[in-house]
Short mmCIF file of C-alpha atoms and ligand atoms in Angstrom, two decimals:
data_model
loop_
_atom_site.label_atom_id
_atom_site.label_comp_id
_atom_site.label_asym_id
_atom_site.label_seq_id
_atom_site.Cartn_x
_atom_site.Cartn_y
_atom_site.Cartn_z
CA UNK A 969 -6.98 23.70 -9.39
CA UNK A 970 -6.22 20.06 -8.15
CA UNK A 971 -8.85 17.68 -8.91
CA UNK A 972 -9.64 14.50 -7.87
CA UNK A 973 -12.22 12.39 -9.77
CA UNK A 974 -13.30 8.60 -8.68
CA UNK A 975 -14.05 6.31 -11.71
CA UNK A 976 -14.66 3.39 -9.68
CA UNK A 977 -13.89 1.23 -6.83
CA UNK A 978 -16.52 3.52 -4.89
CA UNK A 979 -19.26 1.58 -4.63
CA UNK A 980 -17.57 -1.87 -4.02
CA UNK A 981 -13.99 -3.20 -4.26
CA UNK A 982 -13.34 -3.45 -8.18
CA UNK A 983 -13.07 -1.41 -11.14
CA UNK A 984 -10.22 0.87 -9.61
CA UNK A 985 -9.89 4.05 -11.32
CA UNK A 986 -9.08 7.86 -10.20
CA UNK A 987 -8.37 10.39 -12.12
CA UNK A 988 -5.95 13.63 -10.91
CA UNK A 989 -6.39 16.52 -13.05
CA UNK A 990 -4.61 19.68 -12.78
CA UNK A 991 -5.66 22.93 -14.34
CA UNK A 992 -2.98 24.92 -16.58
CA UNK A 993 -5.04 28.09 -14.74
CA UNK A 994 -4.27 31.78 -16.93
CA UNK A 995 -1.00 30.07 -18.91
CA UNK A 996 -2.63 27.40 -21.04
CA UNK A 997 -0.16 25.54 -23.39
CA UNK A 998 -1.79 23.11 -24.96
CA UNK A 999 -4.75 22.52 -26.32
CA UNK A 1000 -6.57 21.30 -23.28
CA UNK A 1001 -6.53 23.31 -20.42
CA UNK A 1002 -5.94 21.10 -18.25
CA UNK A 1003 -3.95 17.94 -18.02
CA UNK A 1004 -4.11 14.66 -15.97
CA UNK A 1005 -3.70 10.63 -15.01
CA UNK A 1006 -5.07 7.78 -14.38
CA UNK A 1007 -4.30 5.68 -11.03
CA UNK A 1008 -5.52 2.33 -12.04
CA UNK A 1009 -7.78 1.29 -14.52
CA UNK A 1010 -9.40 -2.22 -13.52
CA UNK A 1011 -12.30 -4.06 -14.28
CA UNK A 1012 -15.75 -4.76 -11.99
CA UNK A 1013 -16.02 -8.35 -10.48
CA UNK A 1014 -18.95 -10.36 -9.58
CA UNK A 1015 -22.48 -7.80 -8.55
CA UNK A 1016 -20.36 -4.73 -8.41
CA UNK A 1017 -20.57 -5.33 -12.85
CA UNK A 1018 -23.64 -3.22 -11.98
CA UNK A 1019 -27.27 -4.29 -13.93
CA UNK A 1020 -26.02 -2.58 -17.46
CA UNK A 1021 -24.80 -4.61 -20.01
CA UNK A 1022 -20.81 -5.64 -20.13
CA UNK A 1023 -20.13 -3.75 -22.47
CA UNK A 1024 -20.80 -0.37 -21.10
CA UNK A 1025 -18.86 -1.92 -17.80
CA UNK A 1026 -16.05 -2.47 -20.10
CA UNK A 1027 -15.99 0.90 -22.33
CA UNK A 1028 -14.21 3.77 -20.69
CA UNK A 1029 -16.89 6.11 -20.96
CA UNK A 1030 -15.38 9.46 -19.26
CA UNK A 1031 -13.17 11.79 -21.30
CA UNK A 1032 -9.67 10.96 -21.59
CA UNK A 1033 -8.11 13.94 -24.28
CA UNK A 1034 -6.21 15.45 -21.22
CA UNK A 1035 -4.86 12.25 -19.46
CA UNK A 1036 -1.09 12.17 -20.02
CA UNK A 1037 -0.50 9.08 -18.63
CA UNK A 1038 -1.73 6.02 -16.98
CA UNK A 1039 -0.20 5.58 -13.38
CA UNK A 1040 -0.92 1.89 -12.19
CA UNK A 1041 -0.32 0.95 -8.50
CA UNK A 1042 -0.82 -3.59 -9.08
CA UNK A 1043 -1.74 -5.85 -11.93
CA UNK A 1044 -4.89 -7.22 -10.01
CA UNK A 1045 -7.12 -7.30 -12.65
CA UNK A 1046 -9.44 -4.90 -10.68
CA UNK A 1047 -6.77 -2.66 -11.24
CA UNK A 1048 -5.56 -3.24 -14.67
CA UNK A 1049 -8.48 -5.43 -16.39
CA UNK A 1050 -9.50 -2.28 -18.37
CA UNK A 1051 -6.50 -1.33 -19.79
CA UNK A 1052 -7.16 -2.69 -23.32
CA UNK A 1053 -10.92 -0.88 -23.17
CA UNK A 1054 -8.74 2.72 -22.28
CA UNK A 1055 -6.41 1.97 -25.27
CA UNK A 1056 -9.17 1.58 -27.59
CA UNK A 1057 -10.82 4.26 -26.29
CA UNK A 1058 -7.86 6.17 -27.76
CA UNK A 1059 -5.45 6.85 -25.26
CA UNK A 1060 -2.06 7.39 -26.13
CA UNK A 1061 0.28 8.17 -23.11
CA UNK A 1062 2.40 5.46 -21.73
CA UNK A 1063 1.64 3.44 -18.56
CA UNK A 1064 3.99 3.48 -16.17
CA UNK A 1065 4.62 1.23 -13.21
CA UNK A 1066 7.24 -0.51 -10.67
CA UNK A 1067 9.71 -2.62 -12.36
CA UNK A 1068 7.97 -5.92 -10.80
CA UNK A 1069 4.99 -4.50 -12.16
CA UNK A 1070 5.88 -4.03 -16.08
CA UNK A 1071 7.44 -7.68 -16.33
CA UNK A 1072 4.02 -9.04 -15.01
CA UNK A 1073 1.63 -6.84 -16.69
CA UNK A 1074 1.86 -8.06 -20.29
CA UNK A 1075 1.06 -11.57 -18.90
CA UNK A 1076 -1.72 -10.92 -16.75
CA UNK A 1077 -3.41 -8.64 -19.68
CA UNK A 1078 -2.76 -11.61 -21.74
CA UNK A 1079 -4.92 -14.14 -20.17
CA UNK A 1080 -7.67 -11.04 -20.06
CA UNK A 1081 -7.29 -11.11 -23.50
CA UNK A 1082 -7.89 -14.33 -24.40
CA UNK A 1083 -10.59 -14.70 -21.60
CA UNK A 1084 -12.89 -11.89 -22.32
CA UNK A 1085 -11.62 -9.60 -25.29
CA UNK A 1086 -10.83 -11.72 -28.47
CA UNK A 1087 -9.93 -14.95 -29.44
CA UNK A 1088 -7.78 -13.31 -32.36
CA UNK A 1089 -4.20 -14.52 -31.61
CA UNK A 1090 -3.04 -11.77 -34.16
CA UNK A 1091 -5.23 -9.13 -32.43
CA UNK A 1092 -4.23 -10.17 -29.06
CA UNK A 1093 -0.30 -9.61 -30.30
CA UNK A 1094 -1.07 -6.52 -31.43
CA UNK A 1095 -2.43 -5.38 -28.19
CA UNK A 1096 -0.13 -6.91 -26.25
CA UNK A 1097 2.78 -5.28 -28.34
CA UNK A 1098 1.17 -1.83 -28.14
CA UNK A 1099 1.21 -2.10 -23.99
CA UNK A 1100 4.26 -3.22 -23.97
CA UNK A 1101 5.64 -0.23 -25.78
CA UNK A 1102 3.97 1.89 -23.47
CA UNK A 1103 5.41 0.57 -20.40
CA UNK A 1104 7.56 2.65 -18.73
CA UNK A 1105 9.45 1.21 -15.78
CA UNK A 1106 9.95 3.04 -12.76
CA UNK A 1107 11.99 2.10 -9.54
CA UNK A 1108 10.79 2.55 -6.48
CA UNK A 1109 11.29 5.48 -4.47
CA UNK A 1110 12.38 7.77 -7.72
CA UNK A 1111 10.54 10.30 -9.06
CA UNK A 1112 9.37 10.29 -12.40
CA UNK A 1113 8.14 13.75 -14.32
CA UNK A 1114 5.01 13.20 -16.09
CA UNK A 1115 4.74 16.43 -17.10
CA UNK A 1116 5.85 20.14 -16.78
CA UNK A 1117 4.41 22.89 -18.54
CA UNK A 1118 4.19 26.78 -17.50
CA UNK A 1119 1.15 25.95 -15.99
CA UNK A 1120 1.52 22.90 -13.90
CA UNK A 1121 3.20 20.54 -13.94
CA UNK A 1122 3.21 16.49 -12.48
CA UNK A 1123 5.36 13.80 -10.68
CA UNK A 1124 5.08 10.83 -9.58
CA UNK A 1125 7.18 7.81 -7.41
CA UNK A 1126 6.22 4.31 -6.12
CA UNK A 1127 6.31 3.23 -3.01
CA UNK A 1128 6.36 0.02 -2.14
CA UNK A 1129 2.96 -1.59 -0.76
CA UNK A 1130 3.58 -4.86 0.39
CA UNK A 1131 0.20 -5.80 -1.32
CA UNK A 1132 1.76 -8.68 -4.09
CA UNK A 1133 5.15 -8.12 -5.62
CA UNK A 1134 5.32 -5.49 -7.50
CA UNK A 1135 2.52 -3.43 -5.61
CA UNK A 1136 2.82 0.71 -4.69
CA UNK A 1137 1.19 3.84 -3.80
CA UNK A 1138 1.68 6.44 -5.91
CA UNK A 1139 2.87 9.42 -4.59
CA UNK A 1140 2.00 12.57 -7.06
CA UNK A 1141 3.72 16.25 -6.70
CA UNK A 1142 0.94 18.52 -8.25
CA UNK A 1143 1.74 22.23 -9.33
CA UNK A 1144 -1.10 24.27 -10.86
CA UNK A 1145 -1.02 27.87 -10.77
CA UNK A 1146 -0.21 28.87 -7.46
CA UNK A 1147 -0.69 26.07 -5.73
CA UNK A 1148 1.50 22.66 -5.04
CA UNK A 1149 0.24 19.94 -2.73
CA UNK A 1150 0.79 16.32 -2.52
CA UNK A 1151 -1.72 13.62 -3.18
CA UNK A 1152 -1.15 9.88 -2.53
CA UNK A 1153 -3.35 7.15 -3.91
CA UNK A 1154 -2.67 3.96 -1.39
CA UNK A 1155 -3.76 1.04 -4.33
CA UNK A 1156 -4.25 -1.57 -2.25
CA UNK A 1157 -1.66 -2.35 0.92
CA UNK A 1158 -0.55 -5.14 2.10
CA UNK A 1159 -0.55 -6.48 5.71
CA UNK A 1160 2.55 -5.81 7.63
CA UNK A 1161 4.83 -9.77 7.98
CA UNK A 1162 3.03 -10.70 4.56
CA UNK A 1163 5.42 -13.42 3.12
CA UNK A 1164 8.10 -12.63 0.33
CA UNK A 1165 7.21 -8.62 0.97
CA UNK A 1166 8.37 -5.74 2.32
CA UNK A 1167 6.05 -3.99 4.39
CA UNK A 1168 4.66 -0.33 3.40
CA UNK A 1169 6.53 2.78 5.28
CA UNK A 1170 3.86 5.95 5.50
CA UNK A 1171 3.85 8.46 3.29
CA UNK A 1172 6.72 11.29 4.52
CA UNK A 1173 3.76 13.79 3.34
CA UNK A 1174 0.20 13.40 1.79
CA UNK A 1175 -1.83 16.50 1.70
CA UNK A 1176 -4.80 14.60 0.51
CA UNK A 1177 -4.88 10.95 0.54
CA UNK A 1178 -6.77 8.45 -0.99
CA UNK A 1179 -6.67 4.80 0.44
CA UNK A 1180 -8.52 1.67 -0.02
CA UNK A 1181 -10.65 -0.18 2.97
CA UNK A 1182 -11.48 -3.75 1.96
CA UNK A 1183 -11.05 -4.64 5.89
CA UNK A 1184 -11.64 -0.99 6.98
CA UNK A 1185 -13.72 -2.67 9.49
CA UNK A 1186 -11.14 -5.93 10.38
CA UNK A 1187 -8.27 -6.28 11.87
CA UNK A 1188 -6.30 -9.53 11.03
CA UNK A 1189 -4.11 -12.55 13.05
CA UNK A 1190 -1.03 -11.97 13.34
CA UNK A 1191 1.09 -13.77 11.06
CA UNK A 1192 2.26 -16.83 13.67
CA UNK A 1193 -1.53 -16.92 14.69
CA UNK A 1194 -2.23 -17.66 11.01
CA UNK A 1195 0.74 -19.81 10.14
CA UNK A 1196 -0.48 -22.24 13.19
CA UNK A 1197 -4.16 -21.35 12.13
CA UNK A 1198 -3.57 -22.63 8.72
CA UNK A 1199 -1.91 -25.78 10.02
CA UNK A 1200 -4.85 -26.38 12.01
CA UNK A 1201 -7.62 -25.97 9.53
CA UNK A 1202 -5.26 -28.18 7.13
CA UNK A 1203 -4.86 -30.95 9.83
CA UNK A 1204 -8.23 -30.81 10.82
CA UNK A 1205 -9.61 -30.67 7.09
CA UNK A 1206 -7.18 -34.15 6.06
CA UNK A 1207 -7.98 -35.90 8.86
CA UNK A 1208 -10.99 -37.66 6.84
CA UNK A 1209 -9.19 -38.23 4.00
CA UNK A 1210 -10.61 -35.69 1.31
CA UNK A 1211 -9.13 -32.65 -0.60
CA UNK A 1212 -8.63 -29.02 0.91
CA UNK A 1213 -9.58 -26.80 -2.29
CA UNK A 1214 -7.93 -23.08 -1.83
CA UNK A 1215 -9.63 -21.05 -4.20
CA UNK A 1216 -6.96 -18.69 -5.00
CA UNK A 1217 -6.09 -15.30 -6.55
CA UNK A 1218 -2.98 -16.09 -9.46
CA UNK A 1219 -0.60 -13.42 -8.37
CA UNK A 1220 -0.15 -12.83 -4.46
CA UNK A 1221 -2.33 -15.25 -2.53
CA UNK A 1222 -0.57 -18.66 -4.54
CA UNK A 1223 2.67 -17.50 -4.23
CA UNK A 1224 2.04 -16.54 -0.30
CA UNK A 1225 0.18 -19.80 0.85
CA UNK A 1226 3.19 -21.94 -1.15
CA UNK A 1227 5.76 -19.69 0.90
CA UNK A 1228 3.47 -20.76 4.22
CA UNK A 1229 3.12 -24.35 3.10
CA UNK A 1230 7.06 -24.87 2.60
CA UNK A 1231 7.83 -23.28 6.00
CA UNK A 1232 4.95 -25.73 7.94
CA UNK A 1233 6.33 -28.80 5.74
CA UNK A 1234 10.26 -28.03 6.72
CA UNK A 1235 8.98 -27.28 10.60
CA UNK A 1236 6.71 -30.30 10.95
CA UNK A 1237 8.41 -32.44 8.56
CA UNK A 1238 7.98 -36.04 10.50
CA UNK A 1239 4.79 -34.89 11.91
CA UNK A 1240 1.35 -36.32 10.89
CA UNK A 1241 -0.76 -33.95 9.26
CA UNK A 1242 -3.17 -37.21 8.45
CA UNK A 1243 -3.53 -40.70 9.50
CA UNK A 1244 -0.89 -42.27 7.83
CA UNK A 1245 0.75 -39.22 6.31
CA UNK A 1246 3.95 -37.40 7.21
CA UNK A 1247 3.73 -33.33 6.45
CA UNK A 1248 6.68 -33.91 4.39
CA UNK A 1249 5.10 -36.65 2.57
CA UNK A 1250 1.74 -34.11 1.65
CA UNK A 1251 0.97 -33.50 -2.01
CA UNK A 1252 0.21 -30.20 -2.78
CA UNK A 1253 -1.38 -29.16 -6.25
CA UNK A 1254 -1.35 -25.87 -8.06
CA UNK A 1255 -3.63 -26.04 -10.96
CA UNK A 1256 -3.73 -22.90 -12.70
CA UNK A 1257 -1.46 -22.09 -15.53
CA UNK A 1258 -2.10 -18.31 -14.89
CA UNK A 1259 -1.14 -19.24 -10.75
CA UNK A 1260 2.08 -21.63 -12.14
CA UNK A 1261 3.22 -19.11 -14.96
CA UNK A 1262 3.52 -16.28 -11.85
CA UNK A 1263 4.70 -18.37 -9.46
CA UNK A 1264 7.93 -18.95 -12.40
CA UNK A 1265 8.25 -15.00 -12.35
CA UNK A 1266 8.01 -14.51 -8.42
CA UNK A 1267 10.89 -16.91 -8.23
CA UNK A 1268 12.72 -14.49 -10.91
CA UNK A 1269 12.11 -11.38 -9.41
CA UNK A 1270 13.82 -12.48 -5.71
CA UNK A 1271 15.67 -9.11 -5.66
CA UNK A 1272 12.45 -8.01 -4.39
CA UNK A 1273 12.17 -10.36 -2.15
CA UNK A 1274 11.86 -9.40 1.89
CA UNK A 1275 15.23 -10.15 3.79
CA UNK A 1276 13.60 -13.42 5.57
CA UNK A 1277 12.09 -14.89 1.95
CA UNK A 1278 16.19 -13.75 0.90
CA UNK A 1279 17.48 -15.63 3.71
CA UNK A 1280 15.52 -19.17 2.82
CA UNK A 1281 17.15 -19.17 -0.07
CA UNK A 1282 20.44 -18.73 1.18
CA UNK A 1283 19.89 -21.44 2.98
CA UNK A 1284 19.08 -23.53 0.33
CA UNK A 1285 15.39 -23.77 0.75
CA UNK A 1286 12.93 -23.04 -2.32
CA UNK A 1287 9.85 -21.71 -0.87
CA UNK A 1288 8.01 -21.20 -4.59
CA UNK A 1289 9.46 -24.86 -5.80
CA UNK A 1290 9.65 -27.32 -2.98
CA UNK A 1291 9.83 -31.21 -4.13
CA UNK A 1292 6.05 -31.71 -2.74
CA UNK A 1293 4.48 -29.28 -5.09
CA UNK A 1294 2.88 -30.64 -8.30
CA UNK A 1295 1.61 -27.94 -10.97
CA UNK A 1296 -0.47 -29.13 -13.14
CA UNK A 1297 -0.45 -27.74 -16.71
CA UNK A 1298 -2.79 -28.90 -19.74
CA UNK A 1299 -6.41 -28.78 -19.52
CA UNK A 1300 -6.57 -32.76 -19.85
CA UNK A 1301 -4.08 -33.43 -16.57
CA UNK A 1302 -6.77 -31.28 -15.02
CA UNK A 1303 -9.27 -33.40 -15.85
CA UNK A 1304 -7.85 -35.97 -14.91
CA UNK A 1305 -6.85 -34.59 -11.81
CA UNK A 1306 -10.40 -33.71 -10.47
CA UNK A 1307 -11.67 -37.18 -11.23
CA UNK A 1308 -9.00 -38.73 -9.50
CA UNK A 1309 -8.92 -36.32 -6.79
CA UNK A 1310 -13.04 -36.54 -6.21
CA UNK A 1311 -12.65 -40.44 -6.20
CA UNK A 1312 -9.39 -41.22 -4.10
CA UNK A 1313 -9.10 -40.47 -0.68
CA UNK A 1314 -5.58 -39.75 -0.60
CA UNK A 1315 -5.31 -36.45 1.42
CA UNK A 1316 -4.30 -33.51 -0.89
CA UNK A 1317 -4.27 -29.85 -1.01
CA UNK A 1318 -5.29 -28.02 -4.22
CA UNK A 1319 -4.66 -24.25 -5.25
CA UNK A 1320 -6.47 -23.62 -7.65
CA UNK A 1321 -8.06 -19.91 -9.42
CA UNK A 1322 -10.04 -18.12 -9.77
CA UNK A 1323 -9.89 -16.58 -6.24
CA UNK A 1324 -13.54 -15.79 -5.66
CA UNK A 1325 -14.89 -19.34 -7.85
CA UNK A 1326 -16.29 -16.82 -10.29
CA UNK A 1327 -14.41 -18.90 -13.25
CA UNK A 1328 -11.31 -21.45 -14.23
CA UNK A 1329 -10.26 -24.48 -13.10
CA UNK A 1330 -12.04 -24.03 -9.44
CA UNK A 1331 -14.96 -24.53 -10.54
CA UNK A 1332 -14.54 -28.16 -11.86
CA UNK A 1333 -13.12 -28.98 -8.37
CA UNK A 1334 -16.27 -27.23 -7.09
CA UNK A 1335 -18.53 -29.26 -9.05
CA UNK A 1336 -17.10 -32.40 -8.43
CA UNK A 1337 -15.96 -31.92 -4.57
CA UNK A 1338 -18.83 -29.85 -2.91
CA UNK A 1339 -21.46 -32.39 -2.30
CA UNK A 1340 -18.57 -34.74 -0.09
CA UNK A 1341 -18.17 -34.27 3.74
CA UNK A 1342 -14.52 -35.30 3.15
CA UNK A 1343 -13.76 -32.28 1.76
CA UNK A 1344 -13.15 -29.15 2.52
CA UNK A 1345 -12.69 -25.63 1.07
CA UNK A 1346 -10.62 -23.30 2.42
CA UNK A 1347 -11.02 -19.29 1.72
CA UNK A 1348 -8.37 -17.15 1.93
CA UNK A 1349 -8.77 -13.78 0.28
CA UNK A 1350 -11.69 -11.78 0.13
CA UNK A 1351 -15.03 -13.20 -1.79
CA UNK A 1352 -16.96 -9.85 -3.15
CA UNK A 1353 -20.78 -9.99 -3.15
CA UNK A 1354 -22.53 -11.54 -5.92
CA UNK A 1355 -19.85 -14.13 -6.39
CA UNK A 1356 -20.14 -18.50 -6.26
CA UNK A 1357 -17.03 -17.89 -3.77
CA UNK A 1358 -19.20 -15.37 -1.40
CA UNK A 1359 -22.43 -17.64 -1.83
CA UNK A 1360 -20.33 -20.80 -0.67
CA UNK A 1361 -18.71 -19.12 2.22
CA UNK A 1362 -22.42 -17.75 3.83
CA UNK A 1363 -24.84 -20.84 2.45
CA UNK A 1364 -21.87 -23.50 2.88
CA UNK A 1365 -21.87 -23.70 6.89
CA UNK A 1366 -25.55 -23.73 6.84
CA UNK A 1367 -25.96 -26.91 4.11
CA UNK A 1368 -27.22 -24.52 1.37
CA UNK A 1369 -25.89 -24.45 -2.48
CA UNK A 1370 -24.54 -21.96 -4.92
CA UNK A 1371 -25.46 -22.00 -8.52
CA UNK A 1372 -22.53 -22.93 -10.91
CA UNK A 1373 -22.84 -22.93 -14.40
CA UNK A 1374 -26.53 -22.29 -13.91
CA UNK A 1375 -26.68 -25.52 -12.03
CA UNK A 1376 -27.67 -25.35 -8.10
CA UNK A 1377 -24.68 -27.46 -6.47
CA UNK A 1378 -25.23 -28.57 -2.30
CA UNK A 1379 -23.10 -27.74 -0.08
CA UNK A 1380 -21.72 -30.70 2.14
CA UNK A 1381 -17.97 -30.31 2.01
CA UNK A 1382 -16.89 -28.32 4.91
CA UNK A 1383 -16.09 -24.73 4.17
CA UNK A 1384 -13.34 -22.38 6.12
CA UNK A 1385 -12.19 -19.24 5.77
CA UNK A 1386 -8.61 -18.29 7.42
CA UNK A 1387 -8.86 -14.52 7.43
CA UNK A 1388 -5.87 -13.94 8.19
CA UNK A 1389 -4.42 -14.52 4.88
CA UNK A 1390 -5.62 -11.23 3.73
CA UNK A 1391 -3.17 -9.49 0.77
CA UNK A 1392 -4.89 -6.57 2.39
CA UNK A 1393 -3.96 -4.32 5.32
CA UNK A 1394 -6.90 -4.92 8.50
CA UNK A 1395 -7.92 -1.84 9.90
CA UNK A 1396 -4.82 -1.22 12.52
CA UNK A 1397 -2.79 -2.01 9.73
CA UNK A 1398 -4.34 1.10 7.53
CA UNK A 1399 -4.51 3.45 10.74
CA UNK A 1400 -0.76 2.58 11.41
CA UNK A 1401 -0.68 3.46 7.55
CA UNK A 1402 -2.26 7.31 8.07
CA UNK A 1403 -1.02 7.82 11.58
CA UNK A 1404 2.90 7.34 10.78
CA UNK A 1405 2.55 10.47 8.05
CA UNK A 1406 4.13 12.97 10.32
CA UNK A 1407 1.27 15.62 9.24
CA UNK A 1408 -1.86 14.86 9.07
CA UNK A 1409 -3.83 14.87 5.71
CA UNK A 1410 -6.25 17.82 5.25
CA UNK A 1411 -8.88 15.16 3.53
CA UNK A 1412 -8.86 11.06 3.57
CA UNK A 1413 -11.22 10.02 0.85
CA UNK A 1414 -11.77 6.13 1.46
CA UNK A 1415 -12.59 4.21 -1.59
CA UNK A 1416 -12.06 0.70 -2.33
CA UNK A 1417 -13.81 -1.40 0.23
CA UNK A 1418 -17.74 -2.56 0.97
CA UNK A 1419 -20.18 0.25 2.37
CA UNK A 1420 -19.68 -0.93 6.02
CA UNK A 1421 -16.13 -1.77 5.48
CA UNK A 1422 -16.01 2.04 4.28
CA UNK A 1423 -18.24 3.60 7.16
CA UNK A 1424 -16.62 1.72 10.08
CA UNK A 1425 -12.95 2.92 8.88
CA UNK A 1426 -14.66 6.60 8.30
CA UNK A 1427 -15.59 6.22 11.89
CA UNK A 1428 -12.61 4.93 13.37
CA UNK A 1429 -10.61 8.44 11.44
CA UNK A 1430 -12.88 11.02 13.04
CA UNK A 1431 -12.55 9.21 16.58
CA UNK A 1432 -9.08 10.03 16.53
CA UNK A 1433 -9.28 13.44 15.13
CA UNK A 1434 -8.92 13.47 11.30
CA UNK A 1435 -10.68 16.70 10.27
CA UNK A 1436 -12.20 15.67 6.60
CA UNK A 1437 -13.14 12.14 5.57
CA UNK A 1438 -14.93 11.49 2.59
CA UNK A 1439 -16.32 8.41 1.00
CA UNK A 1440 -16.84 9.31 -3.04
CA UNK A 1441 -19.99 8.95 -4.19
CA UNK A 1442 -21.80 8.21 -1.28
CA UNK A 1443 -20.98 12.18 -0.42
CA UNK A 1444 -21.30 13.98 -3.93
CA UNK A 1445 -17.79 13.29 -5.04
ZN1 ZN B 2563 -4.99 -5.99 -5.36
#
């Protein structure tokens, strides 16, 4: 028996976790008789926490004696956040991952840490050192044996995803008694012509597949659209003189819209982008240390670069450290910054995290920039429900608030949203996905996305003839 099990990211976008476990059938070896992993292991963001108290959102409460190993497709936080909770919990396999992947995990977990774990420096080393020596690095498209026993046996290779660097789907060859299939676990994909990535190729075989569907029910701009999109909103958004505020995601979106930025500031560079101001002469801000620090190792890891990011630098351009870009570092220059920023009316553009304004350093910009026309706030990633970012992008256009801090802020700044700049694939993008595997899947579970997100894409699979869709939990599963 091959069985697939759905820890989370079923009832919302966060908290990814699935479970493949394979039965050792008549020939058990070891003392379980059967034997698994983990694909993912993330934690829940804003309402999708559920009503129960953090702690049981936290705690990996399912049985974990027969996982082998922990398989992780991105180092979202949805997708790793709960890493430290699983090695508590007792695990002891190793985690393995893309070689973009295990440089960045360490760091990400680190700020996790510190954020909602432990303040212990010495416990946070510890933990940090323990993940570390379970990483296990493994290139993409190479298969990797987690295990092989009389019974069955399990491997697994990365694809690449084009989600953020570093992003795959996991490909697993299952054997368990007599049978042998292949299951594929999407993560989360990337839009085809996303900056600095390579796009996702389909599967070459997926007997069962399990894929994500934050825009199951979207399709996106096309890249140029966007680009020119962007320019407009940013244009448009200057013109009075305030500061565009892009909440944004640390490791993807930042490193993306910088890419974007560069190219529009080397195309337009003598045109005005405000009265009085020159595109090449606009100031552009990152403050997040967590945004900066990744920013330093997407600039390292250029061998994973796509050929047109590879070519910029060839020529001498540096799309992650242009001379415009300021980053701004101690929690004082922030400070500063935001008072500044909220008083001058020097046109500006800040990045700043967390992507969905449910914490860090947004949130001071929030506080301080909301209840000005001037300014303007620009989303570009997804805002899940329950979160400051989601409340500001449906009570914003309407001159409502959002609580912050417990404290109701209005909403006069002008809020957009440029959906385009999605990390994730639209809905053409995921049926290009399914359709270019050259058999079809006997069963498509869809997990990862909003109910109606999830229903429209179910939809869409049986109108073209998929013969068994399934959305997990919603159907008994
Ligand atoms: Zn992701």
């Amino acid at each position: 028996m091959i069985n697939i099990t759905h820890h989370g990211a079923t009832s919302g976008v966060t908290g990814s976790c699935h479970e493949l476990t394979l039965d050792f059938g008549s020939a058990p070896t070891s003392e379980s008789s059967s034997a698994g992993i983990l694909v993912d292991c993330g934690l829940f963001q804003g309402q999708e926490k559920g009503d129960g108290a953090s702690a049981s959102d936290l705690s990996v409460d399912f049985p974990i004696e027969h996982i082998r190993a922990l398989v992780v497709t991105h180092v979202h936080i949805d997708h790793v956040g709960r890493i430290p909770y699983l090695l508590a919990a007792g695990f002891e396999g190793p985690i393995i991952c893309s070689e973009p992947s295990a440089i960045m995990l360490p760091e990400i977990l680190e700020d996790a840490l510190k954020i909602g774990f432990t303040r212990d420096r010495a416990l946070i080393e510890r933990v940090l050192g323990l993940i570390r020596s379970r990483l296990v690095p493994v290139p993409y498209g190479q298969w990797h044996e987690v295990f092989a026993e009389p019974g069955a046996s399990l491997s697994v290779r990365f694809q690449r995803a084009g989600h953020i660097l570093g992003s795959a789907y996991v490909e697993c060859d299952a054997v368990s008694g007599g049978e042998r299939e292949r299951v594929v676990f999407s993560g989360d994909l990337g839009a085809p012509h996303a900056p600095l990535l390579q796009e996702p190729a389909s599967p070459e075989r997926a007997d069962r597949l399990v894929i994500e569907s934050t825009y199951g029910d979207k399709n996106h701009e096309s890249r140029e659209t966007r680009r020119y999109r962007l320019k407009a909103i940013l244009e448009r958004a200057l013109a009075d003189g305030g500061t565009v505020l892009i909440p944004a995601f640390s490791i993807g979106r930042t490193q993306e819209l910088l890419y974007e930025i560069e190219g529009l500031i080397h195309e337009f560079r003598n045109d005005s982008v405000a009265e009085g101001l020159v595109w090449d002469d606009l100031e552009i801000v990152v403050d997040s240390p967590l945004a900066a620090e990744f920013t330093g190792i997407y600039r390292k890891l250029k061998p994973f670069w796509n050929a047109e990011a590879a070519d910029l630098v060839r020529q001498g351009r540096h799309p992650l450290s242009f001379e415009q870009l300021t980053v701004i570092d101690s929690h004082a220059d922030h400070l500063n910054a935001v008072e500044y920023l909220a008083r001058s009316h020097r046109p500006c553009v800040v990045l700043a995290g967390s992507g969905m304004c449910a914490g860090g350093r947004v949130v001071n910009y929030l506080k301080a920039m909301l209840g000005e026309a001037r300014n303007d706030v620009l989303f570009v990633g997804y805002q899940a429900a329950g979160t400051p970012g989601r409340d500001i992008l449906t009570y914003g256009p309407r001159g409502g608030w959002v609580e912050l801090d417990g404290k109701r802020f209005d909403i006069r700044a002008k809020v957009h949203q440029a959906g385009g700049y999605s990390a994730h694939a639209g809905q053409s993008d995921l049926i290009r996905f399914i359709e270019g595997i050259p058999k079809k899947p006997s069963e498509i579970r869809i997990v990862h996305g909003d109910e109606s997100a999830k229903l429209a894409f179910k939809q869409r699979l049986l109108e073209i003839h998929y013969p068994s869709v399934l959305i997990p939990n919603q159907e008994g599963i």
